[in-house]
Short mmCIF file of the C-alpha atoms (twelve columns), coordinates in Angstrom:
data_MODEL
# 
_entry.id   MODEL 
# 
loop_
_atom_site.group_PDB 
_atom_site.id 
_atom_site.type_symbol 
_atom_site.label_atom_id 
_atom_site.label_alt_id 
_atom_site.label_comp_id 
_atom_site.label_asym_id 
_atom_site.label_seq_id 
_atom_site.Cartn_x 
_atom_site.Cartn_y 
_atom_site.Cartn_z 
_atom_site.pdbx_PDB_model_num 
ATOM 1   C CA . MET A 1   -0.002 -0.061  -0.020 1 
ATOM 2   C CA . PRO A 2   1.362  3.514   -0.789 1 
ATOM 3   C CA . TYR A 3   1.921  6.077   1.789  1 
ATOM 4   C CA . ARG A 4   -0.565 8.822   2.728  1 
ATOM 5   C CA . VAL A 5   0.106  12.601  2.613  1 
ATOM 6   C CA . GLN A 6   -2.446 15.176  3.679  1 
ATOM 7   C CA . GLU A 7   -3.072 18.036  1.251  1 
ATOM 8   C CA . THR A 8   -1.368 20.754  3.281  1 
ATOM 9   C CA . ALA A 9   1.809  18.681  3.890  1 
ATOM 10  C CA . GLN A 10  5.028  19.304  1.854  1 
ATOM 11  C CA . VAL A 11  6.979  16.311  0.720  1 
ATOM 12  C CA . HIS A 12  9.823  17.100  -1.661 1 
ATOM 13  C CA . GLU A 13  9.874  15.189  -4.860 1 
ATOM 14  C CA . SER A 14  13.339 13.812  -4.012 1 
ATOM 15  C CA . ALA A 15  12.291 12.527  -0.578 1 
ATOM 16  C CA . GLU A 16  11.519 8.829   -0.129 1 
ATOM 17  C CA . VAL A 17  8.481  7.751   1.999  1 
ATOM 18  C CA . GLY A 18  7.871  4.136   2.690  1 
ATOM 19  C CA . ASP A 19  4.694  2.193   2.203  1 
ATOM 20  C CA . ASP A 20  1.976  2.503   4.832  1 
ATOM 21  C CA . SER A 21  3.429  5.768   6.215  1 
ATOM 22  C CA . SER A 22  1.393  8.811   6.978  1 
ATOM 23  C CA . VAL A 23  2.365  12.490  6.703  1 
ATOM 24  C CA . TRP A 24  -0.158 14.727  8.419  1 
ATOM 25  C CA . GLU A 25  -1.243 18.309  7.998  1 
ATOM 26  C CA . LEU A 26  1.437  21.018  7.571  1 
ATOM 27  C CA . ALA A 27  4.323  18.563  8.005  1 
ATOM 28  C CA . GLN A 28  7.402  19.164  5.838  1 
ATOM 29  C CA . ILE A 29  9.791  16.544  4.594  1 
ATOM 30  C CA . ARG A 30  12.820 18.135  2.826  1 
ATOM 31  C CA . GLU A 31  15.075 17.075  -0.027 1 
ATOM 32  C CA . HIS A 32  16.578 13.647  -0.109 1 
ATOM 33  C CA . ALA A 33  15.089 12.684  3.327  1 
ATOM 34  C CA . ARG A 34  14.280 9.002   3.664  1 
ATOM 35  C CA . LEU A 35  11.335 7.699   5.642  1 
ATOM 36  C CA . GLY A 36  10.898 3.957   6.156  1 
ATOM 37  C CA . ARG A 37  7.762  1.808   6.123  1 
ATOM 38  C CA . ASN A 38  4.712  2.252   8.553  1 
ATOM 39  C CA . CYS A 39  5.883  5.546   9.944  1 
ATOM 40  C CA . VAL A 40  3.844  8.537   11.192 1 
ATOM 41  C CA . VAL A 41  4.868  12.148  10.766 1 
ATOM 42  C CA . GLY A 42  2.541  14.384  12.809 1 
ATOM 43  C CA . ARG A 43  0.970  17.769  12.151 1 
ATOM 44  C CA . GLY A 44  3.560  20.526  11.714 1 
ATOM 45  C CA . ALA A 45  6.569  18.250  12.106 1 
ATOM 46  C CA . TYR A 46  9.736  19.065  10.208 1 
ATOM 47  C CA . ILE A 47  12.111 16.508  8.681  1 
ATOM 48  C CA . GLY A 48  15.344 18.067  7.368  1 
ATOM 49  C CA . THR A 49  17.279 17.552  4.237  1 
ATOM 50  C CA . GLY A 50  18.825 14.037  3.976  1 
ATOM 51  C CA . VAL A 51  17.476 12.885  7.345  1 
ATOM 52  C CA . ARG A 52  17.394 9.046   7.545  1 
ATOM 53  C CA . ILE A 53  14.403 7.488   9.338  1 
ATOM 54  C CA . GLY A 54  13.896 3.683   9.778  1 
ATOM 55  C CA . ASP A 55  10.665 1.621   9.860  1 
ATOM 56  C CA . ASN A 56  7.819  1.941   12.457 1 
ATOM 57  C CA . VAL A 57  8.869  5.407   13.632 1 
ATOM 58  C CA . LYS A 58  6.449  7.916   15.196 1 
ATOM 59  C CA . ILE A 59  7.280  11.574  15.036 1 
ATOM 60  C CA . GLN A 60  4.650  13.534  16.853 1 
ATOM 61  C CA . ASN A 61  3.134  16.964  16.190 1 
ATOM 62  C CA . TYR A 62  5.598  19.935  15.773 1 
ATOM 63  C CA . ALA A 63  8.703  17.906  16.303 1 
ATOM 64  C CA . LEU A 64  11.804 19.344  14.558 1 
ATOM 65  C CA . VAL A 65  14.343 16.789  13.250 1 
ATOM 66  C CA . TYR A 66  17.187 18.709  11.584 1 
ATOM 67  C CA . GLU A 67  19.707 17.109  9.290  1 
ATOM 68  C CA . PRO A 68  21.865 15.113  9.481  1 
ATOM 69  C CA . ALA A 69  19.856 13.204  12.066 1 
ATOM 70  C CA . THR A 70  19.334 9.469   11.855 1 
ATOM 71  C CA . LEU A 71  16.579 7.555   13.457 1 
ATOM 72  C CA . ALA A 72  16.608 3.821   13.629 1 
ATOM 73  C CA . ASP A 73  13.610 1.433   13.514 1 
ATOM 74  C CA . GLY A 74  10.945 1.846   16.213 1 
ATOM 75  C CA . VAL A 75  11.987 5.291   17.375 1 
ATOM 76  C CA . PHE A 76  9.370  7.543   19.079 1 
ATOM 77  C CA . VAL A 77  9.774  11.387  19.015 1 
ATOM 78  C CA . GLY A 78  7.353  13.220  21.246 1 
ATOM 79  C CA . PRO A 79  5.455  16.449  20.421 1 
ATOM 80  C CA . ALA A 80  7.623  19.614  19.954 1 
ATOM 81  C CA . ALA A 81  10.880 17.774  20.552 1 
ATOM 82  C CA . VAL A 82  13.938 19.297  18.886 1 
ATOM 83  C CA . PHE A 83  17.077 17.736  17.365 1 
ATOM 84  C CA . THR A 84  19.663 20.495  16.785 1 
ATOM 85  C CA . ASN A 85  22.411 20.408  14.181 1 
ATOM 86  C CA . ASP A 86  24.786 23.317  15.007 1 
ATOM 87  C CA . HIS A 87  27.066 23.021  18.085 1 
ATOM 88  C CA . ASN A 88  28.035 26.720  17.765 1 
ATOM 89  C CA . PRO A 89  25.028 28.562  16.169 1 
ATOM 90  C CA . ARG A 90  25.391 32.014  14.829 1 
ATOM 91  C CA . ALA A 91  23.417 33.992  12.331 1 
ATOM 92  C CA . VAL A 92  26.555 36.042  11.324 1 
ATOM 93  C CA . ALA A 93  30.241 35.416  11.081 1 
ATOM 94  C CA . ALA A 94  32.752 37.201  13.355 1 
ATOM 95  C CA . ASP A 95  32.933 40.147  10.817 1 
ATOM 96  C CA . GLY A 96  29.142 40.594  10.997 1 
ATOM 97  C CA . THR A 97  28.337 39.145  7.543  1 
ATOM 98  C CA . VAL A 98  25.436 36.739  7.255  1 
ATOM 99  C CA . LYS A 99  26.514 33.116  7.567  1 
ATOM 100 C CA . ARG A 100 25.721 30.807  4.513  1 
ATOM 101 C CA . ALA A 101 25.363 27.065  4.240  1 
ATOM 102 C CA . HIS A 102 29.044 26.619  3.487  1 
ATOM 103 C CA . ASP A 103 30.151 28.651  6.523  1 
ATOM 104 C CA . TRP A 104 29.357 25.856  9.056  1 
ATOM 105 C CA . GLU A 105 29.291 22.030  9.273  1 
ATOM 106 C CA . ALA A 106 26.064 20.365  10.381 1 
ATOM 107 C CA . VAL A 107 26.311 17.811  13.166 1 
ATOM 108 C CA . GLY A 108 23.483 15.293  13.911 1 
ATOM 109 C CA . VAL A 109 21.584 13.379  16.506 1 
ATOM 110 C CA . ASP A 110 21.753 9.682   16.096 1 
ATOM 111 C CA . VAL A 111 18.785 7.802   17.711 1 
ATOM 112 C CA . ALA A 112 19.176 3.959   17.982 1 
ATOM 113 C CA . GLU A 113 16.527 1.329   17.805 1 
ATOM 114 C CA . GLY A 114 13.435 1.559   20.036 1 
ATOM 115 C CA . ALA A 115 14.508 4.746   21.753 1 
ATOM 116 C CA . SER A 116 11.959 7.325   22.843 1 
ATOM 117 C CA . ILE A 117 12.280 11.118  23.120 1 
ATOM 118 C CA . GLY A 118 9.700  12.866  25.360 1 
ATOM 119 C CA . ALA A 119 7.642  15.834  24.552 1 
ATOM 120 C CA . ARG A 120 9.553  19.139  24.287 1 
ATOM 121 C CA . ALA A 121 12.910 17.432  24.945 1 
ATOM 122 C CA . VAL A 122 15.933 18.925  23.166 1 
ATOM 123 C CA . CYS A 123 18.776 16.836  21.911 1 
ATOM 124 C CA . VAL A 124 21.844 19.063  21.259 1 
ATOM 125 C CA . ALA A 125 23.935 17.618  18.525 1 
ATOM 126 C CA . PRO A 126 26.380 15.874  18.236 1 
ATOM 127 C CA . VAL A 127 24.805 13.208  20.496 1 
ATOM 128 C CA . ARG A 128 23.704 9.561   20.402 1 
ATOM 129 C CA . ILE A 129 20.652 8.199   22.104 1 
ATOM 130 C CA . GLY A 130 21.111 4.508   22.806 1 
ATOM 131 C CA . ARG A 131 18.918 1.443   22.036 1 
ATOM 132 C CA . TRP A 132 15.688 1.457   23.952 1 
ATOM 133 C CA . ALA A 133 16.665 4.505   25.913 1 
ATOM 134 C CA . MET A 134 14.125 6.986   27.074 1 
ATOM 135 C CA . VAL A 135 14.559 10.817  27.292 1 
ATOM 136 C CA . ALA A 136 12.032 12.341  29.696 1 
ATOM 137 C CA . ALA A 137 9.719  15.185  28.591 1 
ATOM 138 C CA . GLY A 138 11.567 18.537  28.781 1 
ATOM 139 C CA . ALA A 139 15.018 17.092  29.181 1 
ATOM 140 C CA . VAL A 140 17.896 18.708  27.456 1 
ATOM 141 C CA . VAL A 141 20.408 16.038  26.243 1 
ATOM 142 C CA . THR A 142 24.029 17.317  25.858 1 
ATOM 143 C CA . LYS A 143 25.855 13.935  26.224 1 
ATOM 144 C CA . ASP A 144 25.470 10.484  24.752 1 
ATOM 145 C CA . VAL A 145 22.796 8.354   26.435 1 
ATOM 146 C CA . PRO A 146 23.585 4.663   27.055 1 
ATOM 147 C CA . ASP A 147 21.340 1.831   25.832 1 
ATOM 148 C CA . TYR A 148 18.319 1.277   28.153 1 
ATOM 149 C CA . ALA A 149 19.045 4.426   30.163 1 
ATOM 150 C CA . LEU A 150 16.291 6.706   31.411 1 
ATOM 151 C CA . VAL A 151 17.578 10.354  31.420 1 
ATOM 152 C CA . MET A 152 15.853 13.415  32.733 1 
ATOM 153 C CA . GLY A 153 16.461 16.997  33.696 1 
ATOM 154 C CA . VAL A 154 18.538 19.979  32.406 1 
ATOM 155 C CA . PRO A 155 21.077 18.973  31.561 1 
ATOM 156 C CA . ALA A 156 19.800 15.396  31.294 1 
ATOM 157 C CA . LYS A 157 21.141 12.799  33.678 1 
ATOM 158 C CA . ARG A 158 20.548 9.129   34.111 1 
ATOM 159 C CA . ALA A 159 17.714 8.512   36.537 1 
ATOM 160 C CA . GLY A 160 17.366 4.719   36.124 1 
ATOM 161 C CA . TRP A 161 17.269 1.902   33.584 1 
ATOM 162 C CA . ILE A 162 14.387 1.068   31.346 1 
ATOM 163 C CA . GLY A 163 13.186 -1.958  29.427 1 
ATOM 164 C CA . ARG A 164 11.747 -2.448  25.962 1 
ATOM 165 C CA . THR A 165 8.142  -1.991  27.223 1 
ATOM 166 C CA . GLY A 166 9.017  1.481   28.670 1 
ATOM 167 C CA . ARG A 167 8.848  0.325   32.299 1 
ATOM 168 C CA . ARG A 168 11.698 0.867   34.695 1 
ATOM 169 C CA . LEU A 169 13.911 -2.083  35.344 1 
ATOM 170 C CA . GLU A 170 14.024 -3.470  38.916 1 
ATOM 171 C CA . ALA A 171 17.254 -4.089  40.713 1 
ATOM 172 C CA . ASP A 172 17.839 -7.737  41.727 1 
ATOM 173 C CA . GLY A 173 21.212 -7.377  43.432 1 
ATOM 174 C CA . ASP A 174 24.982 -7.427  42.459 1 
ATOM 175 C CA . GLY A 175 24.372 -5.038  39.630 1 
ATOM 176 C CA . GLY A 176 21.523 -7.119  38.073 1 
ATOM 177 C CA . TRP A 177 18.358 -5.650  36.614 1 
ATOM 178 C CA . THR A 178 15.102 -7.322  35.551 1 
ATOM 179 C CA . CYS A 179 12.216 -6.091  33.313 1 
ATOM 180 C CA . PRO A 180 8.979  -6.542  35.324 1 
ATOM 181 C CA . ASP A 181 7.028  -7.057  32.062 1 
ATOM 182 C CA . THR A 182 9.158  -9.370  30.041 1 
ATOM 183 C CA . GLY A 183 11.545 -10.985 32.547 1 
ATOM 184 C CA . ASP A 184 14.461 -9.874  30.543 1 
ATOM 185 C CA . ARG A 185 17.619 -9.651  32.611 1 
ATOM 186 C CA . PHE A 186 20.520 -7.281  32.426 1 
ATOM 187 C CA . GLN A 187 23.925 -6.685  34.173 1 
ATOM 188 C CA . GLU A 188 25.175 -3.210  34.875 1 
ATOM 189 C CA . LYS A 189 28.848 -2.627  34.429 1 
ATOM 190 C CA . ASP A 190 30.884 0.624   34.227 1 
ATOM 191 C CA . GLY A 191 27.713 2.734   33.640 1 
ATOM 192 C CA . THR A 192 26.347 0.506   30.862 1 
ATOM 193 C CA . LEU A 193 23.732 -2.181  30.730 1 
ATOM 194 C CA . ILE A 194 24.361 -5.570  29.075 1 
ATOM 195 C CA . GLU A 195 21.419 -7.813  28.260 1 
ATOM 196 C CA . ILE A 196 21.825 -11.426 29.591 1 
ATOM 197 C CA . GLU A 197 20.946 -13.890 26.906 1 
ATOM 198 C CA . LYS A 198 18.130 -16.265 27.897 1 
ATOM 199 C CA . GLU A 199 18.995 -19.900 28.171 1 
ATOM 200 C CA . SER A 200 17.444 -21.977 25.488 1 
# 
């Protein structure tokens, strides 16, 4: 099934949109952006030039995803979240002349599989959000976020570990953690979480 685009949305002719995806009112998808299958781009959202988005991604209303961001499969981006792309933003150069595209180098936000970005969170590039991590609403991320980490605050700091279902993991002693929903088990070591393979 082809993708759906509302009449007031703008999808550049060079952009790629996967089957079964939906682009809602006033959203804009720029040149050479690539959106996977079964994605949702909400009202007023912005997808920058060349942004790469995987399958089953949800980008909520008025989120701003500036190039060269990459979003892996299953990523959730909450309403009005912002991914920046300039670590030293200026409208003008030191001599007062207007900066042009060739006067700066864009840096991106890289969001790994299954991660969630809360409403009005800001991810300040360059930064990586790890697999299945969760950024709380209103957080400002200035450093890489480990896999399965829950981060919150300004600047964002780790406030716990989180499983694939979005629930906090429960400590089970000696650095071990368990998901209350799936029973998946993890081991914490040096500020990272490693999934323990289930015995077959």
